[in-house]
C-alpha atoms as one frame of an Amber mdcrd trajectory, in Angstrom:
protein
   0.000   0.000   0.000   1.564   3.335  -1.010   2.401   5.881   1.639   0.998
   9.389   1.243   3.433  12.064   2.400   1.739  14.959   4.168   3.817  18.045
   4.914   2.973  19.419   8.335   5.774  21.957   8.671   6.940  23.963   5.696
  10.430  24.521   7.066  12.819  22.033   8.687  13.918  22.810  12.218  17.568
  23.656  12.837  19.532  21.206  14.966  22.776  21.268  16.867  25.907  19.622
  15.532  29.271  18.501  16.825  32.156  20.964  16.686  33.477  21.407  13.169
  30.357  19.981  11.527  27.508  21.761   9.808  24.250  21.556  11.711  21.844
  19.037  10.155  18.231  20.000   9.619  15.723  18.112  11.712  12.475  17.567
   9.873   9.160  16.115  10.965   6.781  14.631   8.418   3.465  12.872   9.022
   2.979   9.713   6.970  -0.507   8.395   6.258  -0.122   4.616   6.115  -3.734
   3.799   5.394  -5.008   0.600   6.991  -2.455  -1.712   8.551  -2.535  -5.486
   8.292  -4.269  -5.440  11.696  -7.220  -3.575  10.158  -6.444  -0.364  12.059
  -5.771   3.024  10.518  -2.340   4.528  11.037  -0.737   7.920  10.641   2.731
   8.330  12.088   5.020  11.292  12.677   8.598  10.806  11.489  11.460  12.925
  12.848  14.775  12.566  11.032  17.969  14.410  10.097  17.211  15.714   6.629
  19.694  15.275   3.805  19.954  16.563   0.250  18.642  14.255  -2.446  18.077
  14.658  -6.146  14.646  15.939  -7.119  13.894  12.651  -8.867  14.641  10.646
  -5.713  12.033   7.862  -5.530  11.804   7.670  -1.748   9.695  10.382  -0.125
  12.116  11.045   2.755  15.799  11.939   2.407  18.192  11.089   5.251  21.332
  13.079   5.939  24.666  11.398   5.192  25.501  11.086   8.892  22.123   9.671
   9.946  22.077   6.615  12.187  20.689   3.736  10.122  21.503   0.690  12.242
  18.609   1.311  14.645  15.351   3.236  14.824  13.362   4.745  17.678   9.601
   4.291  18.079   7.496   6.534  20.343   4.185   5.504  21.913   2.037   8.210
  23.494  -0.087   8.023  26.633  -3.819   7.349  26.902  -5.861   9.611  24.608
  -2.673  11.463  23.620  -0.800  11.723  20.335   2.720  11.532  18.942   3.083
  15.306  19.020   2.958  15.131  22.817   6.386  13.498  22.634   7.751  15.764
  19.906  10.483  17.048  22.212  11.964  13.540  22.242  11.629  13.133  18.490
  13.388  16.433  17.885  16.200  15.813  20.380  16.989  12.339  19.038  16.724
  13.325  15.378  19.114  16.218  16.077  21.832  13.689  16.930  21.089  11.505
  13.920  18.335   9.070  14.812  15.200   8.162  12.851  12.193   8.469  15.166
   8.701   7.151  14.446   5.850   8.615  16.495   2.841   6.293  16.564  -0.683
   7.769  16.716  -2.840   5.006  18.177  -6.255   4.921  16.492  -9.215   5.400
  18.836  -7.147   7.644  21.098  -5.185  10.179  19.008  -7.088  13.268  17.862
  -5.293  13.273  14.514  -7.998  10.962  13.109 -10.828  13.292  14.160 -12.725
  13.793  17.398 -15.430  11.388  16.235 -12.921   8.501  16.302 -11.801   9.054
  19.892 -13.222   6.692  22.478 -11.844   6.393  26.039 -12.830   2.716  25.990
  -9.998   2.165  23.517  -7.518   2.623  26.362  -8.593  -0.750  27.776  -7.705
  -2.597  24.556  -4.040  -2.640  25.514  -3.011  -5.320  22.994  -3.835  -3.045
  20.056  -1.006  -0.629  20.891   1.973  -3.010  20.546   0.284  -4.598  17.542
   0.188  -1.143  15.920   3.954  -0.846  16.303   4.717  -4.355  15.087   2.531
  -3.787  12.007   4.251  -0.467  11.227   7.662  -2.169  11.435   6.399  -4.947
   9.150   5.250  -2.434   6.557   8.444  -0.392   6.579  10.551  -3.544   6.348
   8.703  -4.403   3.144   8.409  -0.853   1.822  11.292   1.424   2.900  10.630
   5.142   3.205  14.185   6.506   2.939  16.829   6.558   0.232  19.140   4.727
   2.667  18.693   1.249   4.085  17.480   1.401   7.692  17.527  -1.513  10.111
  13.861  -1.892  11.064  14.749  -4.944  13.162  16.829  -3.014  15.698  14.307
  -0.885  17.565  14.335   1.298  20.663  10.784   1.581  22.026  10.073   4.692
  24.113   6.690   5.412  25.647   4.984   7.617  28.212   2.287   6.383  30.596
   0.205   3.898  28.551   2.981   4.192  25.987   5.457   3.059  28.632   3.310
   0.021  29.283   3.245  -0.505  25.490   7.046  -0.475  25.358   7.082  -3.001
  28.198   4.689  -5.256  26.276   6.963  -5.203  23.242   9.759  -6.323  25.561
   7.655  -9.227  26.845   5.662  -7.863  29.801   2.232  -9.407  30.322  -0.668
  -8.272  32.479  -3.368  -9.813  34.648  -6.801  -8.171  34.655  -7.727  -9.808
  37.967  -4.616  -8.355  39.583  -5.674  -4.901  38.343  -9.251  -5.343  39.573
  -8.112  -6.326  43.049  -5.621  -3.486  43.249  -8.142  -0.836  42.221 -10.585
  -2.117  44.849  -7.970  -1.855  47.599  -6.918   0.972  49.914  -3.510   0.840
  48.261  -4.959   2.404  45.125  -6.122   5.626  46.801  -4.862   8.563  44.765
  -4.130   6.404  41.726  -6.067   8.086  38.922  -5.394   5.241  36.503  -8.067
   3.230  38.286 -10.664   5.613  36.842 -10.148   3.958  33.456 -12.271   0.873
  32.713 -14.380   0.648  35.860 -16.245  -2.463  34.605 -13.157  -4.690  34.662
 -14.716  -7.390  36.829 -17.430  -8.115  34.242 -15.079  -8.334  31.269 -15.720
 -11.392  29.059 -13.181 -14.206  28.931 -12.130 -13.269  25.391 -11.165  -9.801
  26.629  -9.228 -11.220  29.583  -7.334 -13.553  27.267  -6.301 -10.736  24.936
  -5.463  -8.503  27.893  -2.994 -11.063  29.265  -1.512 -12.265  25.962   2.133
 -11.681  25.134   2.807  -9.044  22.481   6.579  -9.387  22.527   8.400  -8.313
  19.365  11.999  -9.528  19.120  12.893  -6.545  16.926  12.659  -4.335  20.003
  16.155  -4.403  21.504  15.915  -1.563  24.047  13.030   0.072  25.939  12.496
   3.349  27.752   9.435   3.747  29.975   8.509   7.276  31.024   6.239   7.069
  34.073   4.717   3.815  32.769   1.149   2.815  33.559  -0.380  -0.536  34.519
   2.369  -1.516  36.943  -0.402  -2.598  39.269  -1.426  -5.320  36.800   1.935
  -6.475  35.496   2.918 -10.090  36.028   6.308  -9.957  37.793   7.501 -13.226
  36.293   7.142 -11.757  32.795   9.354  -8.813  33.728  12.048 -11.084  35.115
  12.394 -12.596  31.635  13.150  -9.235  30.003  16.813  -9.355  29.011  17.141
  -6.212  26.902  18.484  -2.860  28.176  15.729  -0.966  29.974  15.427   2.536
  31.364  12.537   3.503  33.641  11.983   7.198  34.364   9.398   8.488  36.778
   8.280  11.157  39.229   8.502  10.348  42.914   5.859  12.879  43.995   3.452
  11.840  41.279   0.087  13.537  40.812  -1.434  10.793  38.648   0.368   7.423
  38.857   1.924   6.553  42.238   5.558   5.629  41.546   5.626   2.624  43.964
   2.645   0.970  42.242   3.749   1.582  38.670   7.227   2.670  37.591   9.002
   1.154  40.566   7.499  -2.265  39.867   8.975  -2.296  36.370  12.306  -0.963
  37.591  12.521  -3.510  40.399  11.530  -6.637  38.498  13.335  -6.135  35.169
  16.912  -7.405  35.559  19.522  -4.633  35.441  16.978  -1.932  34.617  18.290
   1.605  34.959  16.200   4.184  36.796  15.921   7.949  36.374  13.709   9.205
  39.186  12.682  12.867  39.447  12.531  13.675  43.149  11.144  17.214  43.131
   7.572  18.308  42.449   7.490  17.044  38.881   4.228  15.370  37.947   3.064
  12.767  35.474   2.824  15.203  32.567   6.350  16.588  32.925   7.208  14.109
  30.152   4.938  15.838  27.609   6.046  18.568  25.217   5.578  22.035  26.711
   2.135  23.473  25.963  -0.133  26.336  26.997  -3.726  25.114  26.742  -5.849
  24.674  29.910  -6.683  20.990  29.379  -6.899  18.829  32.483  -7.108  15.051
  32.785  -9.040  13.970  35.859  -8.261  17.342  37.414  -4.524  17.285  36.629
  -3.255  19.964  34.225  -1.337  18.768  31.155   0.520  22.026  30.569   0.845
  23.689  33.957   3.500  22.269  36.266   3.609  22.675  40.019   5.474  25.600
  41.548   9.237  25.405  41.201   9.201  22.944  38.293  10.951  23.922  35.065
   9.672  21.603  32.339  12.234  22.667  29.732  15.200  22.248  32.075  13.883
  18.873  33.229  13.419  17.663  29.667  16.824  18.956  28.564  18.467  16.928
  31.327  16.355  13.882  30.547  17.155  14.211  26.838  20.863  13.872  27.633
  20.101  10.648  29.494  17.948   9.331  26.634  20.585  10.114  24.024  23.290
   8.296  25.977  20.999   5.309  26.508  19.855   5.085  22.877  23.415   5.427
  21.618  24.586   2.532  23.764  24.823  -1.097  22.653  25.196  -0.265  18.951
  27.361  -3.287  18.257  25.793  -5.700  20.699  22.200  -5.585  19.523  22.372
  -4.899  15.797  22.623  -8.534  14.736  21.651 -10.279  17.938  18.518 -12.401
  17.955  16.738 -12.168  21.302  15.900 -15.615  22.676  12.211 -16.457  22.965
């Protein structure tokens, strides 16, 4: 199925460069992929270091000569969010050479139209990793750049529900009964994630089976979870089998997802996972691109941080950590097949 290139920004963004080198241009392009093999619609945002290609170049996107082609980064947004909410990550990573794909999960992202958004889609957790696997399948068969890119060496980065999605691609599985019991307990007080899917106990067996099924994709060789959700339902034994490099970032004084019940569970159970814990007054939405609208989710502002929190400074520091992490293991994981 042909890809339709839609230009969202008329001018590429400038990017930083190493001393003595010309600054590459970072460009973001949305790609309409039509209907995936899963039957779901897909539009992605692609951030990349833009090169100079001949006008007759067949591929729609032109990578810079120094672009990293031995791995790609995939971003998964939080519940009812969109790829543009993680644009700060796409821009930072593309500025140092990486190809970054921002997934817009159908049923949640507004890019498909308000009439397609349905909060009930957040409960269909298996659809999110399947979106990513299907996108990788399509790009493996139909490249989008003039250079060969290794679509089988993937770094999955996600925020909130996107963090849980990254974990699923690494092999994490979930138990609906565990979630139901947690949300009915005193331990869940203050955990706003329990406001999603209040009819869990009456879910049919087919739903429970899909909810707990493995969605592991061996092409994912590294994962980054930014304040990941669903830690209360994760099956610890599945996390102990995760052998790929993992970074879990979170906010200790969380205003949405309590760190001990979510991020900490991933960080504790995944062998050798690295942790980046913000210990000030940063909240759950510190990981979203800076914004100015008054939107609130369950009473928590998306754009307005608590007093004393500098979102840009926090993200600049976190970006340095992400870049170092994503750059690591270049030789180890390029050709390695992860054991099932």
